[in-house]
mmCIF file of C-alpha atoms in Angstrom:
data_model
loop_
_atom_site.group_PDB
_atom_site.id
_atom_site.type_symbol
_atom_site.label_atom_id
_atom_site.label_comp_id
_atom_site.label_asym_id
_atom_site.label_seq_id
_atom_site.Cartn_x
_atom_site.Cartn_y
_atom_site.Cartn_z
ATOM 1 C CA UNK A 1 -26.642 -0.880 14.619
ATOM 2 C CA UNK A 2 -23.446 -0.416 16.047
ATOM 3 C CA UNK A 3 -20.358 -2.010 13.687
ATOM 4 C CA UNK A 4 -16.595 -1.938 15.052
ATOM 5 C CA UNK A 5 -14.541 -1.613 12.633
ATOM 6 C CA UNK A 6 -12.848 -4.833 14.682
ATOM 7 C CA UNK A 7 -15.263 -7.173 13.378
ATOM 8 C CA UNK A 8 -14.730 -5.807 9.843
ATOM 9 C CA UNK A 9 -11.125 -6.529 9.735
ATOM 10 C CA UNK A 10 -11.189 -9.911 10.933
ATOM 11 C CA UNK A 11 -14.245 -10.657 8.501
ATOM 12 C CA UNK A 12 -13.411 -13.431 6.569
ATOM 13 C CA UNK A 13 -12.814 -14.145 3.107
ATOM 14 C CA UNK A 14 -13.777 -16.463 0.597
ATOM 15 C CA UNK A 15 -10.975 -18.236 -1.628
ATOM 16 C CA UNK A 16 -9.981 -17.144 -5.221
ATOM 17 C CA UNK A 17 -9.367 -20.181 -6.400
ATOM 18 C CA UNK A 18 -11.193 -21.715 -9.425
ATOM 19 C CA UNK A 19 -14.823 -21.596 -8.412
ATOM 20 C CA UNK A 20 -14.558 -17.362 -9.227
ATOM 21 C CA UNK A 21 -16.112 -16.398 -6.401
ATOM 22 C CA UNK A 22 -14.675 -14.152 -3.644
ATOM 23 C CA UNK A 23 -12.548 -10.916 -5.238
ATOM 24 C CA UNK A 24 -10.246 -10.832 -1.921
ATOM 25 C CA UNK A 25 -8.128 -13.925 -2.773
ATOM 26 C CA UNK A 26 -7.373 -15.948 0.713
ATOM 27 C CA UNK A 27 -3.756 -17.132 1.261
ATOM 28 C CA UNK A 28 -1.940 -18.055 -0.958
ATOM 29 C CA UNK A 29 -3.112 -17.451 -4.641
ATOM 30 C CA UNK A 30 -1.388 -17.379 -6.801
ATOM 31 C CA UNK A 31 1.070 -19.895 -5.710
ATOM 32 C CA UNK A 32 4.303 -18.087 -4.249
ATOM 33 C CA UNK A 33 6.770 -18.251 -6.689
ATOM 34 C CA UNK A 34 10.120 -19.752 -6.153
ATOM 35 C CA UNK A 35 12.458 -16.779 -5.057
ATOM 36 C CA UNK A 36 14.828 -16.004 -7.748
ATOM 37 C CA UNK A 37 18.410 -16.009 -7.439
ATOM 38 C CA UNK A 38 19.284 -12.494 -6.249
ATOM 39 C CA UNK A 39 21.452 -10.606 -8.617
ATOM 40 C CA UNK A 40 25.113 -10.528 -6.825
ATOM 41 C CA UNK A 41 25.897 -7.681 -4.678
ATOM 42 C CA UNK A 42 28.133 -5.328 -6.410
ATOM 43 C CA UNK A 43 29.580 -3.512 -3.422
ATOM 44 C CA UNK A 44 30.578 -4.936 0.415
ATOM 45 C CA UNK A 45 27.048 -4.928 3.011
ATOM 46 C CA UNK A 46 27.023 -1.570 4.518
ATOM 47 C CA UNK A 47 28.254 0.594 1.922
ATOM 48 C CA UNK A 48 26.500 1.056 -1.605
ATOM 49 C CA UNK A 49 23.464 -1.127 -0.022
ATOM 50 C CA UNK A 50 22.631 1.566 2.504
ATOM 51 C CA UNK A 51 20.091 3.929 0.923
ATOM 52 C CA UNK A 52 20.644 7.818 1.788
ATOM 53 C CA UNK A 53 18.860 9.174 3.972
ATOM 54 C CA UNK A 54 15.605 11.284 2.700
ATOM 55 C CA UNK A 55 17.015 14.674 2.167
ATOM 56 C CA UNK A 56 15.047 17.904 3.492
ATOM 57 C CA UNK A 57 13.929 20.330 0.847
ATOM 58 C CA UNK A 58 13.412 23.268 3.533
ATOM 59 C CA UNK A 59 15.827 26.129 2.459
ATOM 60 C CA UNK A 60 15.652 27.806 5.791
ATOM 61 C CA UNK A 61 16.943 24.901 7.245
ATOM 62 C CA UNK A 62 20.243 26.029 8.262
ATOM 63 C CA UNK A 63 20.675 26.533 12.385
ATOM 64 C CA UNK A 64 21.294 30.162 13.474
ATOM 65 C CA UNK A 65 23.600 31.133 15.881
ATOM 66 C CA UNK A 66 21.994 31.097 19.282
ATOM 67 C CA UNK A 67 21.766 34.345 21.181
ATOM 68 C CA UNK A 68 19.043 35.567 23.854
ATOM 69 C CA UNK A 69 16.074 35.396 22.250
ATOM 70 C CA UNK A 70 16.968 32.849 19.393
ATOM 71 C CA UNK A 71 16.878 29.057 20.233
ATOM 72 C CA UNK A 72 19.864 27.297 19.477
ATOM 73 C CA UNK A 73 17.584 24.904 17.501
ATOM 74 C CA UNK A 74 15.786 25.927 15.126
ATOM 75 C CA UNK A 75 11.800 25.087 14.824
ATOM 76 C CA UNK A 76 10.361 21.804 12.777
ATOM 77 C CA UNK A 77 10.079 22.914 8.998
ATOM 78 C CA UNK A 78 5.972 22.608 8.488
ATOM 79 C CA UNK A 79 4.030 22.427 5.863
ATOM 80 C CA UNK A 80 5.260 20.803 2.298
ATOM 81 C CA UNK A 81 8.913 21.933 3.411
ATOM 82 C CA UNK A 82 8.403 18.960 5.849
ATOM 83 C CA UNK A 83 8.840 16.393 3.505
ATOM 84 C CA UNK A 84 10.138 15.622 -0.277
ATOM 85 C CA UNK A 85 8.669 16.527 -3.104
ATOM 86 C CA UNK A 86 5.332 14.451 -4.160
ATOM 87 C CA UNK A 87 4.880 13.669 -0.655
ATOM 88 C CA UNK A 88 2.660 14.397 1.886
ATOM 89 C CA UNK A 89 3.363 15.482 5.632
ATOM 90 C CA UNK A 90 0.669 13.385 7.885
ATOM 91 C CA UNK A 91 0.371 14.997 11.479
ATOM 92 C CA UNK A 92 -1.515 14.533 14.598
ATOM 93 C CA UNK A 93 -3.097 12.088 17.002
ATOM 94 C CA UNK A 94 -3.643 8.762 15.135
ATOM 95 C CA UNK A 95 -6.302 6.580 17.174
ATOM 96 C CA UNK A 96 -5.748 2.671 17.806
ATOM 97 C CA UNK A 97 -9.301 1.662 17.573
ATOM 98 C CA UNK A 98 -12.423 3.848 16.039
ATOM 99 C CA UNK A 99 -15.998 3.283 16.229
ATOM 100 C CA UNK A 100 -18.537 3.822 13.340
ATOM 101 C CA UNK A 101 -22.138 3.843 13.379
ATOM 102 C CA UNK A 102 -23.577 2.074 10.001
ATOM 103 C CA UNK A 103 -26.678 3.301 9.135
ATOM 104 C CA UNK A 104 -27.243 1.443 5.994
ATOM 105 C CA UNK A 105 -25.482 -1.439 5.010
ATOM 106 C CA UNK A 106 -25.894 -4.550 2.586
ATOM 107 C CA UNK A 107 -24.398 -7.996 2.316
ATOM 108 C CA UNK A 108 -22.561 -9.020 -1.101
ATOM 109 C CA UNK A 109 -23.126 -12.881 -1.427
ATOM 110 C CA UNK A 110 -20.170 -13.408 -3.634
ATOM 111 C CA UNK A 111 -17.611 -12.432 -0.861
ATOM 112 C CA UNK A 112 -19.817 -13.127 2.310
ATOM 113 C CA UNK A 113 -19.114 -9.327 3.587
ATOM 114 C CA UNK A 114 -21.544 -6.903 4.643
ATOM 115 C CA UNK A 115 -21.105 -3.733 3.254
ATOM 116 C CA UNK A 116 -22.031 -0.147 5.271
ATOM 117 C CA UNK A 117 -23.439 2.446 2.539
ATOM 118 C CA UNK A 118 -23.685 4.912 4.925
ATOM 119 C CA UNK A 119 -22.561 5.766 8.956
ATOM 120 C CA UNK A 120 -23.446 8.063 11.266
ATOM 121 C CA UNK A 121 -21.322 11.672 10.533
ATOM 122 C CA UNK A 122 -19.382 11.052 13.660
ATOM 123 C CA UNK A 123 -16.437 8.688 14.728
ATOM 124 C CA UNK A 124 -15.959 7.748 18.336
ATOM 125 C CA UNK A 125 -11.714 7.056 19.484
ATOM 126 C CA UNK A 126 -12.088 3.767 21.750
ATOM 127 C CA UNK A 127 -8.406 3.200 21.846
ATOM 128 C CA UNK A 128 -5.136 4.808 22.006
ATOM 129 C CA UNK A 129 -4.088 8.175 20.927
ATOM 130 C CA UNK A 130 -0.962 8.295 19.434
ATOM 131 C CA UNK A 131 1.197 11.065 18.176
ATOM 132 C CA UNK A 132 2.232 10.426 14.282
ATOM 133 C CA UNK A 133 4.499 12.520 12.242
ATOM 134 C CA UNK A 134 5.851 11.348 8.525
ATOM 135 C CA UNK A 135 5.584 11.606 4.931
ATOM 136 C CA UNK A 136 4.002 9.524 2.611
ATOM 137 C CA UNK A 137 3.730 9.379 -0.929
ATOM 138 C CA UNK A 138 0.627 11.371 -2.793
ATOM 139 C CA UNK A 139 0.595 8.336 -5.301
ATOM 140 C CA UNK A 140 0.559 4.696 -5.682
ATOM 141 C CA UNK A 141 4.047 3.639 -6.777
ATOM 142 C CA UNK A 142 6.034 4.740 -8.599
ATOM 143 C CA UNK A 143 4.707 8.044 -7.081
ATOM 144 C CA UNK A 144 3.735 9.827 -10.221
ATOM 145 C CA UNK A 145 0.150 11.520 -11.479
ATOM 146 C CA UNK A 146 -1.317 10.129 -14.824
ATOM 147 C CA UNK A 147 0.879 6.837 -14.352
ATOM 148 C CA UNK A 148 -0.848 3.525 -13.690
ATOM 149 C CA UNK A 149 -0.541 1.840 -10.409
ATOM 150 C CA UNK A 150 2.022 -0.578 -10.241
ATOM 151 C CA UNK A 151 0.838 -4.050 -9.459
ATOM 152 C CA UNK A 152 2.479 -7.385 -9.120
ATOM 153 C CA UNK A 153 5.423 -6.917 -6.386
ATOM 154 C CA UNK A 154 5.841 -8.890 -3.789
ATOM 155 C CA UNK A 155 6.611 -7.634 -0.085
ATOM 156 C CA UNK A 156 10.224 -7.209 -0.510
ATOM 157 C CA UNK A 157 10.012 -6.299 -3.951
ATOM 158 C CA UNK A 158 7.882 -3.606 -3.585
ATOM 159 C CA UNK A 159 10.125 -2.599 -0.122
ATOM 160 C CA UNK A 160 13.297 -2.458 -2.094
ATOM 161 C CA UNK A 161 11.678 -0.111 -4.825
ATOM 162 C CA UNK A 162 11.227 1.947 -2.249
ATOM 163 C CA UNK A 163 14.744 2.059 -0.134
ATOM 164 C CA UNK A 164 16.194 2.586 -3.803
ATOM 165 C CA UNK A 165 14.765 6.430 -3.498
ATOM 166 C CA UNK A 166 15.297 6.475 0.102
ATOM 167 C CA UNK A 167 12.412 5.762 1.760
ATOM 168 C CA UNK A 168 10.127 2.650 3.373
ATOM 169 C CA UNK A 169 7.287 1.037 3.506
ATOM 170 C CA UNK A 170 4.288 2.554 5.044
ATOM 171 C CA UNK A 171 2.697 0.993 7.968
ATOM 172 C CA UNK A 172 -0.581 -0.217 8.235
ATOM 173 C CA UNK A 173 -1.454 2.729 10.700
ATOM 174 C CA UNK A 174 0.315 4.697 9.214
ATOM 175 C CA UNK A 175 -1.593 4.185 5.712
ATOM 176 C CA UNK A 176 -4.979 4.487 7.967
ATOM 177 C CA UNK A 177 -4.369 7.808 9.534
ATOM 178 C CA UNK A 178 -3.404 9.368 5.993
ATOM 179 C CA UNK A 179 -6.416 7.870 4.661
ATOM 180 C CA UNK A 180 -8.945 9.064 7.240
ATOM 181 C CA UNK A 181 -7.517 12.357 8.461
ATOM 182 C CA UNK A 182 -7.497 13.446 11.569
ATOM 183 C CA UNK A 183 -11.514 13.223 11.947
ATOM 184 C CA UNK A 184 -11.406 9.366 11.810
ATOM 185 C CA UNK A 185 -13.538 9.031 8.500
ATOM 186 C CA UNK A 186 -14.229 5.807 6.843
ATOM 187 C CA UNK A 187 -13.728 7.119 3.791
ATOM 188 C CA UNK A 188 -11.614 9.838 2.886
ATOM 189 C CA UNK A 189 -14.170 11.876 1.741
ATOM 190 C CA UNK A 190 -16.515 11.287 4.108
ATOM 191 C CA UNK A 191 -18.818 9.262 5.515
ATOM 192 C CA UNK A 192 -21.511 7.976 2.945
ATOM 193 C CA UNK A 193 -19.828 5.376 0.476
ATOM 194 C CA UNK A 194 -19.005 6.531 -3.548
ATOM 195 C CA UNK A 195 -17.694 3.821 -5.625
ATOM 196 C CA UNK A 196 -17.547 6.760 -8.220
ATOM 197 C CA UNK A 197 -14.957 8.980 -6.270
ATOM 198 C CA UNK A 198 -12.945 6.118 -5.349
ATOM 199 C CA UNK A 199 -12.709 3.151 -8.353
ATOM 200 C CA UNK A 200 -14.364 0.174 -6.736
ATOM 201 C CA UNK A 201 -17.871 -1.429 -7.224
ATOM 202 C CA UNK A 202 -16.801 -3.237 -10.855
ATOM 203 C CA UNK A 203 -18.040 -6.816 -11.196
ATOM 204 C CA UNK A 204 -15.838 -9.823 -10.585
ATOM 205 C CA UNK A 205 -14.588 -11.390 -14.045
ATOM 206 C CA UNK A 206 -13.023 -14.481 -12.913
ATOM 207 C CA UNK A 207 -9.430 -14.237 -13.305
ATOM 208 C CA UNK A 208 -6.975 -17.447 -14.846
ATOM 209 C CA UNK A 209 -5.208 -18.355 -11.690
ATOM 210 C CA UNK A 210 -2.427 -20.459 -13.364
ATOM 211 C CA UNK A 211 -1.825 -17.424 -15.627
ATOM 212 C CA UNK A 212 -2.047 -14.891 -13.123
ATOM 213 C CA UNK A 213 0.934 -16.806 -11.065
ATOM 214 C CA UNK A 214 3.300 -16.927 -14.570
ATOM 215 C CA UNK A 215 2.393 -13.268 -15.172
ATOM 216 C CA UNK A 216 0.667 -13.923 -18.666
ATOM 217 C CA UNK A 217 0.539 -10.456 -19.718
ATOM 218 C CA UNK A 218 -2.798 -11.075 -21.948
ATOM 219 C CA UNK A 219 -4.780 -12.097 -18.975
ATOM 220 C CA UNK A 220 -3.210 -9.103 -16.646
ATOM 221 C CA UNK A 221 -4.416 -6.720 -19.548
ATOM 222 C CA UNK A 222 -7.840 -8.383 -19.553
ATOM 223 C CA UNK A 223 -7.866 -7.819 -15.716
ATOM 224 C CA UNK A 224 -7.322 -4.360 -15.237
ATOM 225 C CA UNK A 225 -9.901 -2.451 -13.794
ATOM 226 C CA UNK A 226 -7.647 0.580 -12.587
ATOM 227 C CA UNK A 227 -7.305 4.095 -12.990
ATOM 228 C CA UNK A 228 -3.957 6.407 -13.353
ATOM 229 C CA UNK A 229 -2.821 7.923 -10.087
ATOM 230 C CA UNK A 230 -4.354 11.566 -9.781
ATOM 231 C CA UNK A 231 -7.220 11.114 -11.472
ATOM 232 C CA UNK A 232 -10.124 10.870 -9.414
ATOM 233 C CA UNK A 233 -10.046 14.489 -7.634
ATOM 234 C CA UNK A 234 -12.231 13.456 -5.033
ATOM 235 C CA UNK A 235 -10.693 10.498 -4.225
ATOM 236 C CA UNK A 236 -8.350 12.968 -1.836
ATOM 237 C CA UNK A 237 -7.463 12.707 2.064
ATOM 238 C CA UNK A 238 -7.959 15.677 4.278
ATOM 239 C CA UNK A 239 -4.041 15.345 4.805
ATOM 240 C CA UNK A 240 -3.881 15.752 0.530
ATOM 241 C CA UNK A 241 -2.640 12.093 -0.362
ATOM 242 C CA UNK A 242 -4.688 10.573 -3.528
ATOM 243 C CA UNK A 243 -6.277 7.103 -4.217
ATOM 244 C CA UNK A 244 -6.024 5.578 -0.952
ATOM 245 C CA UNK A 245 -9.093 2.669 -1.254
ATOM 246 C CA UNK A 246 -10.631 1.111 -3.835
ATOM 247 C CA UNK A 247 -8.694 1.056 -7.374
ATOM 248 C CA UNK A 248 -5.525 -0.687 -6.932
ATOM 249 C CA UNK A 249 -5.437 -2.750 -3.275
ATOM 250 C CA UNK A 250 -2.482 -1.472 -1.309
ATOM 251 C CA UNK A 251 0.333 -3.752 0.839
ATOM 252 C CA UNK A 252 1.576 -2.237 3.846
ATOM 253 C CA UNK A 253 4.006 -3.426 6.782
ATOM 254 C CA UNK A 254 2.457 -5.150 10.307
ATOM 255 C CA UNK A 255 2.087 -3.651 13.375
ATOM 256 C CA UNK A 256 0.489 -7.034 14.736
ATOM 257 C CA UNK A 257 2.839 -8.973 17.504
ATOM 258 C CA UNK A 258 4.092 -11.919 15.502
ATOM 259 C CA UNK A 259 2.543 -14.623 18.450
ATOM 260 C CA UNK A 260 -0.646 -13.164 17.601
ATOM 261 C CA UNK A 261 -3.717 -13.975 15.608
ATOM 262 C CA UNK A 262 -3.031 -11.568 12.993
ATOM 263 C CA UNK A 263 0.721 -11.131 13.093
ATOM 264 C CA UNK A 264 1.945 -14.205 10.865
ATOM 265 C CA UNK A 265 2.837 -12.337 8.077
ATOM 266 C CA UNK A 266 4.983 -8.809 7.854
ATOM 267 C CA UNK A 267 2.780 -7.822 4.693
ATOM 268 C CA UNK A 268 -0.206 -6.172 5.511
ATOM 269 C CA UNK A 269 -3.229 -5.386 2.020
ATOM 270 C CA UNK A 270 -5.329 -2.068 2.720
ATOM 271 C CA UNK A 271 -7.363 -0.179 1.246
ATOM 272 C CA UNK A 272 -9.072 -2.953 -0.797
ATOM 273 C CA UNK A 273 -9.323 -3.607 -4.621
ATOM 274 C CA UNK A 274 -11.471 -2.376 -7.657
ATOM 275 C CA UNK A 275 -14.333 -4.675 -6.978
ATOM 276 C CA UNK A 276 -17.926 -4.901 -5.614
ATOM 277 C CA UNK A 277 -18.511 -6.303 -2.115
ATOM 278 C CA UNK A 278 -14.985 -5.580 -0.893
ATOM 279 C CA UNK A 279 -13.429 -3.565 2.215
ATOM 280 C CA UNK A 280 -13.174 -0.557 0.281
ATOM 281 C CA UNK A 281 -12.497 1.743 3.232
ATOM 282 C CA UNK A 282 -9.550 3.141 5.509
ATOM 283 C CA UNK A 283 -9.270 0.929 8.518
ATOM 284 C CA UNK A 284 -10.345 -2.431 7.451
ATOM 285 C CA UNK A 285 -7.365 -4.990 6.493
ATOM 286 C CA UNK A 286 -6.303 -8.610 5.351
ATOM 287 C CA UNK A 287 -3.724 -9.995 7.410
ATOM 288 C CA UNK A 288 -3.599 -13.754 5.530
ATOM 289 C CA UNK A 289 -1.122 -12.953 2.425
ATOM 290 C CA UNK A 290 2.739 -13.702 2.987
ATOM 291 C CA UNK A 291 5.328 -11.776 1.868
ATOM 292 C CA UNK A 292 5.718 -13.935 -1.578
ATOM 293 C CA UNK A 293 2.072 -13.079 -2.882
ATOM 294 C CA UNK A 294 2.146 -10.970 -5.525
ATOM 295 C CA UNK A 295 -1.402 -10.076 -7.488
ATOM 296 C CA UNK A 296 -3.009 -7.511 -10.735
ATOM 297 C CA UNK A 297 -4.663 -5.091 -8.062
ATOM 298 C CA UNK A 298 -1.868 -5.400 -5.416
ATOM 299 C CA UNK A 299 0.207 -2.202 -5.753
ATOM 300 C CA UNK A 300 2.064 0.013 -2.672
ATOM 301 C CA UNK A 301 3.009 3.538 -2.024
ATOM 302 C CA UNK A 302 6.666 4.479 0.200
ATOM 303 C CA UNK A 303 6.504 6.605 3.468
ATOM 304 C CA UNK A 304 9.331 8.200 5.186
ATOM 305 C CA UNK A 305 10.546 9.916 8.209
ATOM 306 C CA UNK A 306 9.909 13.921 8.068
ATOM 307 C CA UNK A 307 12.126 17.346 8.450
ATOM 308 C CA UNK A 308 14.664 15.500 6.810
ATOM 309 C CA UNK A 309 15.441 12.701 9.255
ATOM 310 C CA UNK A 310 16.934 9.269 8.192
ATOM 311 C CA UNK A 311 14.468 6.647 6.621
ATOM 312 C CA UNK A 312 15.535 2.929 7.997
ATOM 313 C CA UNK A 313 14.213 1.267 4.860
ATOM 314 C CA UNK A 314 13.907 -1.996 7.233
ATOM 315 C CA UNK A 315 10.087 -2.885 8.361
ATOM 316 C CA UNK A 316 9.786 -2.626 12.380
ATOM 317 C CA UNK A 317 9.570 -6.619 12.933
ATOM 318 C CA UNK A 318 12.712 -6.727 10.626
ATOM 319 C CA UNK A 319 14.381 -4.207 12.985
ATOM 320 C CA UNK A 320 12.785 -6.338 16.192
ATOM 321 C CA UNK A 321 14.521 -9.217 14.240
ATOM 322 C CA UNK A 322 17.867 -8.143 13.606
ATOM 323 C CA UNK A 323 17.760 -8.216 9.321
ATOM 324 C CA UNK A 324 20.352 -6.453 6.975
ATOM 325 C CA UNK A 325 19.220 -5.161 4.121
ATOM 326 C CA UNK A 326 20.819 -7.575 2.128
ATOM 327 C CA UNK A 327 18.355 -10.134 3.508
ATOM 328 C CA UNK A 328 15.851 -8.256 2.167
ATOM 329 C CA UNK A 329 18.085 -8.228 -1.119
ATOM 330 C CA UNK A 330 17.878 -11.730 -1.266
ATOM 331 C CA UNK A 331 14.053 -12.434 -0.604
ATOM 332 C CA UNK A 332 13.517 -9.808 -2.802
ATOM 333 C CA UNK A 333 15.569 -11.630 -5.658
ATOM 334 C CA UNK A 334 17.485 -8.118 -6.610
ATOM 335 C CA UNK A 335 19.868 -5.960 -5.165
ATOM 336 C CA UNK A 336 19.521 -2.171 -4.082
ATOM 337 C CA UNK A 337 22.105 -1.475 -6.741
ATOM 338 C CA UNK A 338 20.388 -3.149 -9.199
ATOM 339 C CA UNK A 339 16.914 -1.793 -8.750
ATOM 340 C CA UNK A 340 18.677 1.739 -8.867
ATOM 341 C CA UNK A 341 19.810 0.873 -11.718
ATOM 342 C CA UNK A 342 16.673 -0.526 -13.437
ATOM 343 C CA UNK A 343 14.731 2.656 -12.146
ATOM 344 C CA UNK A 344 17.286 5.057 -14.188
ATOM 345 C CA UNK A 345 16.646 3.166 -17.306
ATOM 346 C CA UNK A 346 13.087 3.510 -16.820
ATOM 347 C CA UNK A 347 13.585 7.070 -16.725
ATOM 348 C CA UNK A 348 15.563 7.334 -19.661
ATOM 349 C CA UNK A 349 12.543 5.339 -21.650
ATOM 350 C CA UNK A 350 15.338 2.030 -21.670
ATOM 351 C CA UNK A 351 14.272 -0.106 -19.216
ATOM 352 C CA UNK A 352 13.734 -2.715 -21.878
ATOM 353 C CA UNK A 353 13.679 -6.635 -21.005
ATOM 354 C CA UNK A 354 12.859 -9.576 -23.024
ATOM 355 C CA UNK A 355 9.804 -11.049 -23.311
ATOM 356 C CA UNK A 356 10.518 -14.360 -21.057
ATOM 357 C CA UNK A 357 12.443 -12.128 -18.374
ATOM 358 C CA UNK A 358 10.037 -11.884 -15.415
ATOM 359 C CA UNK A 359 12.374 -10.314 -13.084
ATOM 360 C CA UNK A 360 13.516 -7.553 -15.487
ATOM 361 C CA UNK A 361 9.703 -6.511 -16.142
ATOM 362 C CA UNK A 362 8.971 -6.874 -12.550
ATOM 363 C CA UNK A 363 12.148 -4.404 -11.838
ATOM 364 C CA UNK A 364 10.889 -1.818 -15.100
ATOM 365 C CA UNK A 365 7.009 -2.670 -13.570
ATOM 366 C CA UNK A 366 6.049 -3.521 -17.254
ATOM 367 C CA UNK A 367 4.379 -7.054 -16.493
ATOM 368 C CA UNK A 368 1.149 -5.500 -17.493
ATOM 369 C CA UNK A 369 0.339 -6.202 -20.869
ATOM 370 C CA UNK A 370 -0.333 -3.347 -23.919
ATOM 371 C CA UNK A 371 -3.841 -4.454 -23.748
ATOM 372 C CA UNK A 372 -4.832 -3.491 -20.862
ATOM 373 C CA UNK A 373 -7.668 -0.576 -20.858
ATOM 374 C CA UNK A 374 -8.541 2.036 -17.782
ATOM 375 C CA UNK A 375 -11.442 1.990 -16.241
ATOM 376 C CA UNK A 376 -14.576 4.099 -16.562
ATOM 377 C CA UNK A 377 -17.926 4.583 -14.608
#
């Protein structure tokens, strides 16, 4: 039986709503939260606002003068000199659309999705090749091994986390080709499905909507299912980046023209959460989430342009659409300053908020509550 991974994309989803069914919540729950008043800009647009640019950390970088048999440019750094530190370079020939052969599959009644336990140890390119060169982050934000995922941004939150240490979000296919490697798996380590190497398979346990959407951090304790970054070692793409599916779902930006079927939104989940009967592999996506949804198995990682070169922290539809970054200030309720600042304190062990403060804890990424436990198979 032939399956494109087309049709798994588009599969649909059932709502999470309170008949605690389907674990892949259909837009919008919880309820998008009222955007909160941004913070107010401490410094003119275009000046503190404007993240540097991702800086390279090749020390043979400097040009050499050019003489007959020295180019007056000097070669692309390769390697981990490519790209910052606890980031991963992803080269080569990503390809538009793949086709997998299942060879044993099974359907999961709770979410209406068939499941492939198994394909065929070959992948076939049936679209476009395209040439791909960037960094991404080895972790899950905030980018660091033995730290929990962090869950409960939303779009522009989780984009302004990352243009505070220079870099972007990733794209969807750009979060697909690090995932698969350049051999087009489904799963990054292979081709037969492991809920063990990669957290997933855990039962659904009925989440409190109404306290998921006011952040009640009892019921986001009782909800975790996750793992710290780093510690499932075979959880590991061929390119070297860590916990791609399963554990913590993952939001990405759209490549999807906005006129079309899948392009409403510019937030993009991948990689699929710690549950049983979900899209726990590279390519397949859900495109019906807006930028306000926020969830406790949402997280993100940051990507980045390589050798050195500027990062636009901007998504490509908000370049196609002429946005500042302080428009993404505002929808993201904080300023660049702001979250710099909040991500210093952290640091330092003070990023301290009171209990009531939702935005501070969403800045610090303590909304999870001290009761939450990590998972084990």
């Amino acid at each position: 039986m032939r399956l494109p991974l087309l049709a798994l994309v588009l599969a649909p989803t059932l709502t999470l709503a309170c008949s605690g069914a389907a674990p892949e919540p259909v837009n919008n729950p919880p309820p998008s939260a009222k955007p909160t008043p941004p913070v107010a800009m401490a410094t003119p647009p275009g000046t503190a606002s404007t993240p540097a640019p991702l800086a390279s950390t090749d020390p043979t970088a400097a040009p050499t003068a050019p003489t007959a048999s020295t180019p007056a440019t000097p070669p692309e750094p390769e390697g981990p000199s490519a790209c910052p530190a606890n980031m991963k370079l992803v080269e080569g020939e990503y390809c538009t659309e793949v086709e997998h052969t299942c060879k044993q599959s099974w359907f999961d009644k709770s979410n209406k999705k068939t499941v492939c336990e198994e394909f065929e140890p070959k992948a076939r390119c049936v679209g476009q090749k395209v040439k791909k060169r960037y960094c991404i982050d080895t972790y899950e934000w905030p980018n660091v091994k033995g730290e929990r995922p962090e869950v409960m941004n939303r779009f522009h939150q989780a984009q302004m986390k990352c243009a505070a240490v220079g870099k972007r979000m990733c794209s969807e296919s750009e979060w697909t080709f690090a995932c698969e490697g350049p051999e087009m798996k489904p799963f990054p380590y292979g081709y037969v499905r492991d809920a063990k190497k990669c957290n997933g398979d855990h039962p659904w346990d009925g989440p409190n909507m109404k306290a998921v959407a006011k952040r009640d951090p009892k019921e986001l304790a009782r909800l975790w299912r996750g793992v710290p970054s780093g510690t499932q070692p075979e959880c590991i793409s061929d390119f070297g980046v860590a916990d791609l599916p399963a554990n913590a779902d993952e939001v990405v930006s759209t490549e999807q023209p906005k006129n079309s079927r899948r392009g409403d939104f510019d937030s993009v989940h991948s990689g699929g959460p710690w549950y049983k009967g979900v899209r726990n592999q590279c390519r397949p996506k859900i495109y019906t989430h807006d930028e306000d949804f926020y969830y406790y198995f949402l997280s993100f990682r940051c990507c980045g342009e390589a050798d050195g070169k500027p990062t636009d922290p901007r998504t490509q539809r908000q370049i196609e659409e002429g946005w500042t970054l302080q428009k993404v200030e505002r929808r993201a309720g904080f300023t660049l300053n702001a979250i710099q600042e909040k991500l210093e304190l952290k640091k330092q062990g003070k990023c301290d908020c009171s209990e009531r403060d939702i935005l501070c804890k969403t800045m610090c990424g303590t909304l999870l509550g001290p009761g939450a436990v990590d998972a084990t198979h």
